């Protein structure tokens, strides 16, 4: 039997050359002081970094331990996705590309890509499943306002997985002019590594900030997991520290916490929700950004090594997280991020007063209020 490591590059030949070119360019620019300076400048003056680390006093009282929120919801465009899109669009520009394509689920990555493309004067096309176009209509309009073309994807389950398929197909026929901005730590090498690098700014800042205010590291880091980029961005810089990592998946897309098995999709080897023949099964998460049948390879490694623990949360508990954060802290979270808050509420009996929990609040919830209104009405009649 072949023993595979997670990750890799399982792609048609047409994509091998552009992926190698991208790897070469990334290896160069990640060390290039000018590139790093330009990116830092954009992150600071345009995206609003560093984001605050906020002590959530009333939420802490509710769960019985100290809770800090890393406020990625305060980034320009409303989520952590901009950290990655600014980095990748800047890299694309250095590589001489004039056109950007992206996939999006919740629309946050699409908006962040359209934003970075507008800023840098690049043409932008975003693929989005028809189901997500409906449930994230506000973000579709935002992308269009930003000058992007949104292409609804009719195939398959009409969600993120199918949008990635179409984006990869587009890229295979347009590599000369086009860079594909993948939105999470997924896809063929070097995407997972590169996105991890761009998102690590979250954990680097959070580590420094918590040391400054608490004079110690957190006992737990908690983040929701779709593809896994906000979680990995928070975890990776604390990988060597004695900190427990908790990834929270959505029920219906519980890849690492329940249903996934190792396999290949979208050019990489990782855990996926699939049947015994390797056919990907449909997912049904309440949050569009978590509605993906796989996870980035680094999370599969963390799972197998026991470095991180993965849980899944029911829609009802995610909605509770959403409402509690709004009422106790005056922060309306993205439905994705509400899974991390919901986990905290769910585990309050397991956490004692010595716990110091750092939660990545990956995004803000404006895009979700209509959906949450309907879901709460359905739940409570
Ligand atoms: C606000 C927000 N949080 C989390 C996610 C999940 O992505 P990832 O697991 O890559 O952080 C998304 C995806 O769209 C999102 O919009």
mmCIF file of C-alpha atoms and ligand atoms in Angstrom:
data_model
loop_
_atom_site.group_PDB
_atom_site.id
_atom_site.type_symbol
_atom_site.label_atom_id
_atom_site.label_comp_id
_atom_site.label_asym_id
_atom_site.label_seq_id
_atom_site.Cartn_x
_atom_site.Cartn_y
_atom_site.Cartn_z
ATOM 1 C CA UNK A 1 0.000 0.000 0.000
ATOM 2 C CA UNK A 2 1.250 3.514 -0.805
ATOM 3 C CA UNK A 3 1.755 5.629 2.316
ATOM 4 C CA UNK A 4 0.881 9.199 1.377
ATOM 5 C CA UNK A 5 1.551 12.376 3.252
ATOM 6 C CA UNK A 6 -1.261 14.885 3.318
ATOM 7 C CA UNK A 7 -1.129 17.640 0.709
ATOM 8 C CA UNK A 8 0.576 17.075 -2.640
ATOM 9 C CA UNK A 9 -0.313 18.109 -6.148
ATOM 10 C CA UNK A 10 -2.862 15.813 -7.800
ATOM 11 C CA UNK A 11 -3.643 17.829 -10.928
ATOM 12 C CA UNK A 12 -3.857 17.424 -14.716
ATOM 13 C CA UNK A 13 -0.615 18.140 -16.576
ATOM 14 C CA UNK A 14 -1.845 21.537 -17.794
ATOM 15 C CA UNK A 15 -1.758 22.780 -14.203
ATOM 16 C CA UNK A 16 1.657 21.353 -13.238
ATOM 17 C CA UNK A 17 3.680 24.108 -14.926
ATOM 18 C CA UNK A 18 1.680 27.038 -13.505
ATOM 19 C CA UNK A 19 1.800 25.488 -10.036
ATOM 20 C CA UNK A 20 5.572 25.110 -10.279
ATOM 21 C CA UNK A 21 5.869 28.713 -11.509
ATOM 22 C CA UNK A 22 3.724 29.844 -8.602
ATOM 23 C CA UNK A 23 5.838 27.872 -6.126
ATOM 24 C CA UNK A 24 9.010 29.406 -7.528
ATOM 25 C CA UNK A 25 7.570 32.933 -7.399
ATOM 26 C CA UNK A 26 6.267 32.420 -3.865
ATOM 27 C CA UNK A 27 9.602 31.006 -2.659
ATOM 28 C CA UNK A 28 11.247 34.143 -4.031
ATOM 29 C CA UNK A 29 8.785 36.791 -2.850
ATOM 30 C CA UNK A 30 8.214 35.352 0.638
ATOM 31 C CA UNK A 31 11.857 36.271 1.314
ATOM 32 C CA UNK A 32 11.820 39.488 -0.659
ATOM 33 C CA UNK A 33 12.010 42.479 1.667
ATOM 34 C CA UNK A 34 10.272 44.811 -0.802
ATOM 35 C CA UNK A 35 7.346 42.413 -1.213
ATOM 36 C CA UNK A 36 7.027 41.937 2.536
ATOM 37 C CA UNK A 37 7.209 45.699 3.092
ATOM 38 C CA UNK A 38 4.511 46.384 0.448
ATOM 39 C CA UNK A 39 2.236 43.719 1.939
ATOM 40 C CA UNK A 40 2.723 44.982 5.480
ATOM 41 C CA UNK A 41 1.935 48.492 4.297
ATOM 42 C CA UNK A 42 -1.343 47.339 2.732
ATOM 43 C CA UNK A 43 -2.285 45.235 5.747
ATOM 44 C CA UNK A 44 -1.702 48.200 8.036
ATOM 45 C CA UNK A 45 -2.978 51.169 6.074
ATOM 46 C CA UNK A 46 -5.702 49.464 4.038
ATOM 47 C CA UNK A 47 -6.897 46.301 5.809
ATOM 48 C CA UNK A 48 -6.735 47.691 9.352
ATOM 49 C CA UNK A 49 -4.100 45.482 10.974
ATOM 50 C CA UNK A 50 -3.214 44.728 13.645
ATOM 51 C CA UNK A 51 -6.751 43.743 14.639
ATOM 52 C CA UNK A 52 -7.554 44.171 18.343
ATOM 53 C CA UNK A 53 -7.458 41.366 20.869
ATOM 54 C CA UNK A 54 -10.592 42.014 22.887
ATOM 55 C CA UNK A 55 -11.294 40.751 26.396
ATOM 56 C CA UNK A 56 -14.933 39.620 26.297
ATOM 57 C CA UNK A 57 -15.897 40.339 29.894
ATOM 58 C CA UNK A 58 -19.576 39.421 29.817
ATOM 59 C CA UNK A 59 -19.006 36.323 27.676
ATOM 60 C CA UNK A 60 -16.253 35.307 30.107
ATOM 61 C CA UNK A 61 -18.757 35.583 32.948
ATOM 62 C CA UNK A 62 -21.180 33.400 31.004
ATOM 63 C CA UNK A 63 -18.691 30.559 30.387
ATOM 64 C CA UNK A 64 -16.740 30.854 33.652
ATOM 65 C CA UNK A 65 -13.257 31.528 32.291
ATOM 66 C CA UNK A 66 -11.366 34.346 30.631
ATOM 67 C CA UNK A 67 -12.176 34.672 26.928
ATOM 68 C CA UNK A 68 -10.396 36.867 24.398
ATOM 69 C CA UNK A 69 -11.580 37.470 20.852
ATOM 70 C CA UNK A 70 -9.155 38.068 17.997
ATOM 71 C CA UNK A 71 -11.198 40.587 16.044
ATOM 72 C CA UNK A 72 -10.738 39.561 12.407
ATOM 73 C CA UNK A 73 -14.321 40.788 11.932
ATOM 74 C CA UNK A 74 -12.845 44.291 12.082
ATOM 75 C CA UNK A 75 -10.645 43.758 9.027
ATOM 76 C CA UNK A 76 -11.602 45.705 5.908
ATOM 77 C CA UNK A 77 -14.376 43.750 4.082
ATOM 78 C CA UNK A 78 -15.389 42.061 7.338
ATOM 79 C CA UNK A 79 -13.301 38.920 7.668
ATOM 80 C CA UNK A 80 -9.829 37.385 7.765
ATOM 81 C CA UNK A 81 -10.046 36.606 4.035
ATOM 82 C CA UNK A 82 -8.464 39.958 3.091
ATOM 83 C CA UNK A 83 -5.112 38.898 4.682
ATOM 84 C CA UNK A 84 -4.787 36.226 2.026
ATOM 85 C CA UNK A 85 -6.249 38.038 -0.979
ATOM 86 C CA UNK A 86 -4.024 41.084 -0.583
ATOM 87 C CA UNK A 87 -1.010 38.763 -0.415
ATOM 88 C CA UNK A 88 -2.005 36.657 -3.409
ATOM 89 C CA UNK A 89 -3.103 39.595 -5.590
ATOM 90 C CA UNK A 90 0.156 41.401 -4.842
ATOM 91 C CA UNK A 91 2.044 38.249 -5.801
ATOM 92 C CA UNK A 92 -0.028 37.878 -8.999
ATOM 93 C CA UNK A 93 0.823 41.432 -9.953
ATOM 94 C CA UNK A 94 4.548 40.761 -9.414
ATOM 95 C CA UNK A 95 4.180 37.674 -11.629
ATOM 96 C CA UNK A 96 2.759 39.842 -14.414
ATOM 97 C CA UNK A 97 -0.787 38.420 -14.275
ATOM 98 C CA UNK A 98 -3.628 40.728 -15.306
ATOM 99 C CA UNK A 99 -6.642 38.604 -14.398
ATOM 100 C CA UNK A 100 -7.726 37.103 -11.080
ATOM 101 C CA UNK A 101 -10.193 34.281 -10.563
ATOM 102 C CA UNK A 102 -11.544 32.993 -7.270
ATOM 103 C CA UNK A 103 -14.193 30.708 -5.813
ATOM 104 C CA UNK A 104 -16.374 31.675 -2.908
ATOM 105 C CA UNK A 105 -18.840 30.049 -0.519
ATOM 106 C CA UNK A 106 -19.994 32.616 2.013
ATOM 107 C CA UNK A 107 -18.988 35.347 -0.415
ATOM 108 C CA UNK A 108 -16.436 36.756 2.037
ATOM 109 C CA UNK A 109 -13.475 35.432 0.063
ATOM 110 C CA UNK A 110 -15.092 36.639 -3.167
ATOM 111 C CA UNK A 111 -15.574 40.128 -1.734
ATOM 112 C CA UNK A 112 -12.024 40.165 -0.351
ATOM 113 C CA UNK A 113 -10.646 39.065 -3.740
ATOM 114 C CA UNK A 114 -12.743 41.592 -5.673
ATOM 115 C CA UNK A 115 -11.507 44.262 -3.262
ATOM 116 C CA UNK A 116 -7.820 43.411 -3.646
ATOM 117 C CA UNK A 117 -8.255 43.152 -7.442
ATOM 118 C CA UNK A 118 -9.920 46.582 -7.582
ATOM 119 C CA UNK A 119 -7.156 48.064 -5.445
ATOM 120 C CA UNK A 120 -4.414 46.649 -7.664
ATOM 121 C CA UNK A 121 -6.174 47.218 -10.995
ATOM 122 C CA UNK A 122 -6.726 43.557 -11.889
ATOM 123 C CA UNK A 123 -9.689 42.040 -13.734
ATOM 124 C CA UNK A 124 -11.673 39.738 -11.433
ATOM 125 C CA UNK A 125 -14.036 36.785 -11.973
ATOM 126 C CA UNK A 126 -15.602 34.917 -9.033
ATOM 127 C CA UNK A 127 -17.231 31.473 -9.238
ATOM 128 C CA UNK A 128 -20.039 30.816 -6.747
ATOM 129 C CA UNK A 129 -22.508 27.923 -6.373
ATOM 130 C CA UNK A 130 -26.112 28.839 -7.165
ATOM 131 C CA UNK A 131 -27.213 27.881 -3.650
ATOM 132 C CA UNK A 132 -24.629 30.225 -2.139
ATOM 133 C CA UNK A 133 -25.587 33.002 -4.588
ATOM 134 C CA UNK A 134 -29.069 32.785 -3.049
ATOM 135 C CA UNK A 135 -28.078 32.553 0.616
ATOM 136 C CA UNK A 136 -25.358 35.231 0.387
ATOM 137 C CA UNK A 137 -27.087 37.669 -1.988
ATOM 138 C CA UNK A 138 -25.676 40.748 -0.239
ATOM 139 C CA UNK A 139 -22.113 39.622 -0.932
ATOM 140 C CA UNK A 140 -22.916 38.982 -4.616
ATOM 141 C CA UNK A 141 -24.003 42.595 -4.920
ATOM 142 C CA UNK A 142 -20.874 43.781 -3.070
ATOM 143 C CA UNK A 143 -18.628 41.862 -5.503
ATOM 144 C CA UNK A 144 -20.445 43.388 -8.466
ATOM 145 C CA UNK A 145 -20.103 46.866 -6.978
ATOM 146 C CA UNK A 146 -16.380 46.204 -6.715
ATOM 147 C CA UNK A 147 -16.247 45.514 -10.445
ATOM 148 C CA UNK A 148 -16.044 41.702 -10.324
ATOM 149 C CA UNK A 149 -18.011 39.355 -12.530
ATOM 150 C CA UNK A 150 -19.829 36.697 -10.466
ATOM 151 C CA UNK A 151 -20.446 33.437 -12.330
ATOM 152 C CA UNK A 152 -23.172 31.249 -10.716
ATOM 153 C CA UNK A 153 -22.225 27.549 -10.797
ATOM 154 C CA UNK A 154 -25.152 25.243 -11.603
ATOM 155 C CA UNK A 155 -23.366 21.883 -11.349
ATOM 156 C CA UNK A 156 -23.224 19.375 -8.464
ATOM 157 C CA UNK A 157 -24.441 20.518 -5.066
ATOM 158 C CA UNK A 158 -24.182 24.159 -6.245
ATOM 159 C CA UNK A 159 -21.913 25.114 -3.335
ATOM 160 C CA UNK A 160 -18.229 25.794 -2.667
ATOM 161 C CA UNK A 161 -16.925 22.428 -3.909
ATOM 162 C CA UNK A 162 -18.477 22.987 -7.336
ATOM 163 C CA UNK A 163 -17.270 26.596 -7.482
ATOM 164 C CA UNK A 164 -13.690 25.332 -6.953
ATOM 165 C CA UNK A 165 -14.145 22.778 -9.759
ATOM 166 C CA UNK A 166 -15.160 25.522 -12.209
ATOM 167 C CA UNK A 167 -12.409 27.882 -11.057
ATOM 168 C CA UNK A 168 -9.802 25.135 -11.593
ATOM 169 C CA UNK A 169 -11.248 24.485 -15.069
ATOM 170 C CA UNK A 170 -11.029 28.197 -15.918
ATOM 171 C CA UNK A 171 -7.429 28.335 -14.650
ATOM 172 C CA UNK A 172 -6.362 25.369 -16.778
ATOM 173 C CA UNK A 173 -7.325 27.330 -19.909
ATOM 174 C CA UNK A 174 -6.144 30.795 -18.846
ATOM 175 C CA UNK A 175 -2.896 30.345 -16.896
ATOM 176 C CA UNK A 176 -0.875 32.731 -19.057
ATOM 177 C CA UNK A 177 -2.795 35.780 -17.903
ATOM 178 C CA UNK A 178 -4.574 34.517 -14.809
ATOM 179 C CA UNK A 179 -3.821 33.783 -11.162
ATOM 180 C CA UNK A 180 -6.265 31.652 -9.165
ATOM 181 C CA UNK A 181 -6.666 33.099 -5.668
ATOM 182 C CA UNK A 182 -7.682 30.085 -3.576
ATOM 183 C CA UNK A 183 -9.544 31.182 -0.452
ATOM 184 C CA UNK A 184 -8.399 28.688 2.153
ATOM 185 C CA UNK A 185 -5.519 26.380 3.089
ATOM 186 C CA UNK A 186 -6.669 23.881 0.464
ATOM 187 C CA UNK A 187 -5.825 22.959 -3.134
ATOM 188 C CA UNK A 188 -2.629 21.645 -4.716
ATOM 189 C CA UNK A 189 0.794 22.636 -3.375
ATOM 190 C CA UNK A 190 1.853 25.445 -2.900
ATOM 191 C CA UNK A 191 -1.583 26.909 -2.087
ATOM 192 C CA UNK A 192 -2.041 25.441 1.426
ATOM 193 C CA UNK A 193 1.441 26.601 2.496
ATOM 194 C CA UNK A 194 1.100 29.990 0.896
ATOM 195 C CA UNK A 195 -2.347 30.719 2.383
ATOM 196 C CA UNK A 196 -1.079 29.515 5.769
ATOM 197 C CA UNK A 197 1.781 32.029 5.515
ATOM 198 C CA UNK A 198 -0.564 34.897 4.664
ATOM 199 C CA UNK A 199 -3.021 34.017 7.447
ATOM 200 C CA UNK A 200 -0.342 33.418 10.102
ATOM 201 C CA UNK A 201 -0.458 37.150 10.771
ATOM 202 C CA UNK A 202 -3.527 36.345 12.928
ATOM 203 C CA UNK A 203 -1.664 34.040 15.331
ATOM 204 C CA UNK A 204 1.546 36.092 15.348
ATOM 205 C CA UNK A 205 -0.332 39.192 16.439
ATOM 206 C CA UNK A 206 -2.592 37.312 18.871
ATOM 207 C CA UNK A 207 0.373 35.617 20.554
ATOM 208 C CA UNK A 208 2.121 38.929 21.141
ATOM 209 C CA UNK A 209 -1.065 40.633 22.265
ATOM 210 C CA UNK A 210 -2.059 38.024 24.817
ATOM 211 C CA UNK A 211 1.468 37.868 26.235
ATOM 212 C CA UNK A 212 1.330 41.607 26.665
ATOM 213 C CA UNK A 213 -1.980 41.700 28.548
ATOM 214 C CA UNK A 214 -1.978 38.372 30.410
ATOM 215 C CA UNK A 215 1.768 37.690 30.635
ATOM 216 C CA UNK A 216 1.055 34.097 29.597
ATOM 217 C CA UNK A 217 -0.123 32.092 26.619
ATOM 218 C CA UNK A 218 -3.732 30.940 26.251
ATOM 219 C CA UNK A 219 -4.693 27.448 27.418
ATOM 220 C CA UNK A 220 -6.953 27.020 24.355
ATOM 221 C CA UNK A 221 -7.125 28.486 20.862
ATOM 222 C CA UNK A 222 -10.533 28.015 19.226
ATOM 223 C CA UNK A 223 -11.560 28.642 15.619
ATOM 224 C CA UNK A 224 -14.194 27.489 13.168
ATOM 225 C CA UNK A 225 -13.012 25.246 10.333
ATOM 226 C CA UNK A 226 -14.267 25.361 6.766
ATOM 227 C CA UNK A 227 -11.165 24.760 4.671
ATOM 228 C CA UNK A 228 -9.261 25.775 7.790
ATOM 229 C CA UNK A 229 -7.485 29.073 7.031
ATOM 230 C CA UNK A 230 -8.534 31.214 10.010
ATOM 231 C CA UNK A 231 -7.894 28.265 12.321
ATOM 232 C CA UNK A 232 -4.461 27.526 10.863
ATOM 233 C CA UNK A 233 -3.605 31.231 10.817
ATOM 234 C CA UNK A 234 -4.276 31.320 14.553
ATOM 235 C CA UNK A 235 -2.778 27.924 15.453
ATOM 236 C CA UNK A 236 0.392 27.756 13.385
ATOM 237 C CA UNK A 237 2.413 30.488 15.160
ATOM 238 C CA UNK A 238 1.627 28.721 18.480
ATOM 239 C CA UNK A 239 2.266 25.205 17.175
ATOM 240 C CA UNK A 240 5.295 24.727 19.404
ATOM 241 C CA UNK A 241 3.599 26.219 22.477
ATOM 242 C CA UNK A 242 1.681 24.190 25.079
ATOM 243 C CA UNK A 243 -1.672 25.458 23.816
ATOM 244 C CA UNK A 244 -4.688 23.246 23.054
ATOM 245 C CA UNK A 245 -6.045 23.744 19.551
ATOM 246 C CA UNK A 246 -9.776 23.346 18.976
ATOM 247 C CA UNK A 247 -11.272 23.358 15.472
ATOM 248 C CA UNK A 248 -15.040 23.650 15.215
ATOM 249 C CA UNK A 249 -16.772 22.273 12.136
ATOM 250 C CA UNK A 250 -20.432 22.668 11.247
ATOM 251 C CA UNK A 251 -22.776 19.718 11.582
ATOM 252 C CA UNK A 252 -23.457 18.552 8.039
ATOM 253 C CA UNK A 253 -19.817 19.187 7.004
ATOM 254 C CA UNK A 254 -18.068 17.357 9.865
ATOM 255 C CA UNK A 255 -14.980 16.181 7.962
ATOM 256 C CA UNK A 256 -12.444 15.723 10.767
ATOM 257 C CA UNK A 257 -14.808 15.366 13.683
ATOM 258 C CA UNK A 258 -16.940 12.563 12.275
ATOM 259 C CA UNK A 259 -17.386 11.501 8.683
ATOM 260 C CA UNK A 260 -14.215 12.165 6.696
ATOM 261 C CA UNK A 261 -11.705 9.631 5.356
ATOM 262 C CA UNK A 262 -8.381 10.269 3.584
ATOM 263 C CA UNK A 263 -8.795 10.828 -0.141
ATOM 264 C CA UNK A 264 -8.145 13.230 -3.009
ATOM 265 C CA UNK A 265 -10.175 16.220 -4.210
ATOM 266 C CA UNK A 266 -9.275 19.569 -5.786
ATOM 267 C CA UNK A 267 -5.661 18.510 -6.282
ATOM 268 C CA UNK A 268 -4.703 17.507 -2.730
ATOM 269 C CA UNK A 269 -4.738 14.536 -0.378
ATOM 270 C CA UNK A 270 -6.540 15.111 2.905
ATOM 271 C CA UNK A 271 -9.667 14.081 4.823
ATOM 272 C CA UNK A 272 -12.854 14.310 2.761
ATOM 273 C CA UNK A 273 -16.467 13.316 3.226
ATOM 274 C CA UNK A 274 -16.836 10.570 0.631
ATOM 275 C CA UNK A 275 -18.391 7.215 -0.079
ATOM 276 C CA UNK A 276 -16.340 3.958 -0.030
ATOM 277 C CA UNK A 277 -15.477 4.510 -3.728
ATOM 278 C CA UNK A 278 -14.079 7.989 -3.146
ATOM 279 C CA UNK A 279 -17.084 9.865 -4.538
ATOM 280 C CA UNK A 280 -17.549 13.100 -2.621
ATOM 281 C CA UNK A 281 -20.816 13.217 -0.671
ATOM 282 C CA UNK A 282 -23.007 16.307 -0.331
ATOM 283 C CA UNK A 283 -22.612 18.496 2.743
ATOM 284 C CA UNK A 284 -25.237 20.602 4.439
ATOM 285 C CA UNK A 285 -23.798 23.195 6.829
ATOM 286 C CA UNK A 286 -25.876 26.161 7.978
ATOM 287 C CA UNK A 287 -22.923 28.505 7.316
ATOM 288 C CA UNK A 288 -21.931 28.712 3.642
ATOM 289 C CA UNK A 289 -18.260 29.258 4.520
ATOM 290 C CA UNK A 290 -18.128 25.952 6.410
ATOM 291 C CA UNK A 291 -20.026 24.005 3.751
ATOM 292 C CA UNK A 292 -17.048 22.170 2.246
ATOM 293 C CA UNK A 293 -16.526 18.381 2.250
ATOM 294 C CA UNK A 294 -12.808 18.536 3.082
ATOM 295 C CA UNK A 295 -10.140 20.347 5.082
ATOM 296 C CA UNK A 296 -6.663 21.653 4.399
ATOM 297 C CA UNK A 297 -3.897 19.031 4.661
ATOM 298 C CA UNK A 298 -2.298 20.587 7.737
ATOM 299 C CA UNK A 299 -5.486 19.977 9.712
ATOM 300 C CA UNK A 300 -5.440 16.305 8.698
ATOM 301 C CA UNK A 301 -1.875 16.144 10.017
ATOM 302 C CA UNK A 302 -2.907 17.862 13.270
ATOM 303 C CA UNK A 303 -5.790 15.408 13.646
ATOM 304 C CA UNK A 304 -3.644 12.319 13.097
ATOM 305 C CA UNK A 305 -0.892 13.600 15.395
ATOM 306 C CA UNK A 306 -3.452 14.569 18.030
ATOM 307 C CA UNK A 307 -2.103 18.149 17.931
ATOM 308 C CA UNK A 308 -5.581 19.602 17.479
ATOM 309 C CA UNK A 309 -9.044 18.356 18.400
ATOM 310 C CA UNK A 310 -12.006 18.806 16.103
ATOM 311 C CA UNK A 311 -15.652 19.066 17.115
ATOM 312 C CA UNK A 312 -18.837 19.714 15.210
ATOM 313 C CA UNK A 313 -21.651 21.940 16.263
ATOM 314 C CA UNK A 314 -25.369 21.716 15.447
ATOM 315 C CA UNK A 315 -27.119 24.636 13.708
ATOM 316 C CA UNK A 316 -29.094 25.313 16.906
ATOM 317 C CA UNK A 317 -25.909 25.705 18.960
ATOM 318 C CA UNK A 318 -24.303 27.894 16.269
ATOM 319 C CA UNK A 319 -27.386 30.135 16.347
ATOM 320 C CA UNK A 320 -27.079 30.274 20.140
ATOM 321 C CA UNK A 321 -23.445 31.408 19.747
ATOM 322 C CA UNK A 322 -24.605 34.047 17.267
ATOM 323 C CA UNK A 323 -27.318 35.437 19.582
ATOM 324 C CA UNK A 324 -25.293 35.259 22.806
ATOM 325 C CA UNK A 325 -22.333 37.177 21.357
ATOM 326 C CA UNK A 326 -24.662 39.838 19.970
ATOM 327 C CA UNK A 327 -26.508 40.269 23.280
ATOM 328 C CA UNK A 328 -23.575 39.996 25.693
ATOM 329 C CA UNK A 329 -20.863 41.782 23.762
ATOM 330 C CA UNK A 330 -22.637 43.872 21.133
ATOM 331 C CA UNK A 331 -20.832 41.972 18.369
ATOM 332 C CA UNK A 332 -22.798 40.281 15.589
ATOM 333 C CA UNK A 333 -20.501 37.498 14.357
ATOM 334 C CA UNK A 334 -20.431 35.746 11.003
ATOM 335 C CA UNK A 335 -22.408 32.514 11.207
ATOM 336 C CA UNK A 336 -19.118 30.689 10.589
ATOM 337 C CA UNK A 337 -17.452 32.360 13.592
ATOM 338 C CA UNK A 338 -20.595 31.768 15.676
ATOM 339 C CA UNK A 339 -19.632 28.067 15.604
ATOM 340 C CA UNK A 340 -16.510 28.842 17.654
ATOM 341 C CA UNK A 341 -18.584 30.851 20.159
ATOM 342 C CA UNK A 342 -21.237 28.122 20.258
ATOM 343 C CA UNK A 343 -18.546 25.531 21.063
ATOM 344 C CA UNK A 344 -17.437 27.656 24.008
ATOM 345 C CA UNK A 345 -20.970 27.830 25.382
ATOM 346 C CA UNK A 346 -21.407 24.106 24.804
ATOM 347 C CA UNK A 347 -18.191 23.273 26.681
ATOM 348 C CA UNK A 348 -18.631 25.684 29.581
ATOM 349 C CA UNK A 349 -18.786 22.768 32.065
ATOM 350 C CA UNK A 350 -15.438 21.450 30.816
ATOM 351 C CA UNK A 351 -13.654 24.812 31.094
ATOM 352 C CA UNK A 352 -12.675 25.954 34.571
ATOM 353 C CA UNK A 353 -11.702 29.357 35.872
ATOM 354 C CA UNK A 354 -8.016 28.709 35.150
ATOM 355 C CA UNK A 355 -8.743 28.383 31.406
ATOM 356 C CA UNK A 356 -7.694 31.252 29.182
ATOM 357 C CA UNK A 357 -9.398 30.915 25.827
ATOM 358 C CA UNK A 358 -8.488 32.760 22.651
ATOM 359 C CA UNK A 359 -11.200 32.616 19.991
ATOM 360 C CA UNK A 360 -10.708 33.698 16.407
ATOM 361 C CA UNK A 361 -13.702 35.812 15.500
ATOM 362 C CA UNK A 362 -13.159 35.264 11.793
ATOM 363 C CA UNK A 363 -15.831 37.592 10.447
ATOM 364 C CA UNK A 364 -18.767 39.853 11.058
ATOM 365 C CA UNK A 365 -22.377 38.844 10.578
ATOM 366 C CA UNK A 366 -24.026 41.499 8.399
ATOM 367 C CA UNK A 367 -24.190 39.007 5.537
ATOM 368 C CA UNK A 368 -26.051 36.509 7.730
ATOM 369 C CA UNK A 369 -28.754 38.487 9.503
ATOM 370 C CA UNK A 370 -31.565 37.613 7.082
ATOM 371 C CA UNK A 371 -30.687 33.907 7.133
ATOM 372 C CA UNK A 372 -30.415 33.930 10.933
ATOM 373 C CA UNK A 373 -33.783 35.700 11.224
ATOM 374 C CA UNK A 374 -35.418 32.972 9.131
ATOM 375 C CA UNK A 375 -33.583 30.176 10.971
ATOM 376 C CA UNK A 376 -34.526 31.548 14.413
ATOM 377 C CA UNK A 377 -38.147 31.856 13.320
ATOM 378 C CA UNK A 378 -38.079 28.254 12.087
ATOM 379 C CA UNK A 379 -36.507 27.080 15.375
ATOM 380 C CA UNK A 380 -38.739 29.007 17.725
ATOM 381 C CA UNK A 381 -41.909 28.957 15.587
HETATM 382 C C1 LIG B 1 -16.202 34.678 8.188
HETATM 383 C C2 LIG B 1 -15.686 33.333 7.761
HETATM 384 N N1 LIG B 1 -15.125 32.531 8.686
HETATM 385 C C3 LIG B 1 -14.635 31.317 8.364
HETATM 386 C C4 LIG B 1 -14.722 30.832 7.069
HETATM 387 C C5 LIG B 1 -14.201 29.464 6.772
HETATM 388 O O1 LIG B 1 -13.021 29.484 6.046
HETATM 389 P P1 LIG B 1 -11.646 29.026 6.687
HETATM 390 O O2 LIG B 1 -11.903 27.729 7.373
HETATM 391 O O3 LIG B 1 -10.741 28.913 5.530
HETATM 392 O O4 LIG B 1 -11.235 30.073 7.659
HETATM 393 C C6 LIG B 1 -15.304 31.632 6.066
HETATM 394 C C7 LIG B 1 -15.382 31.171 4.684
HETATM 395 O O5 LIG B 1 -15.944 31.737 3.824
HETATM 396 C C8 LIG B 1 -15.787 32.917 6.424
HETATM 397 O O6 LIG B 1 -16.351 33.725 5.519
#
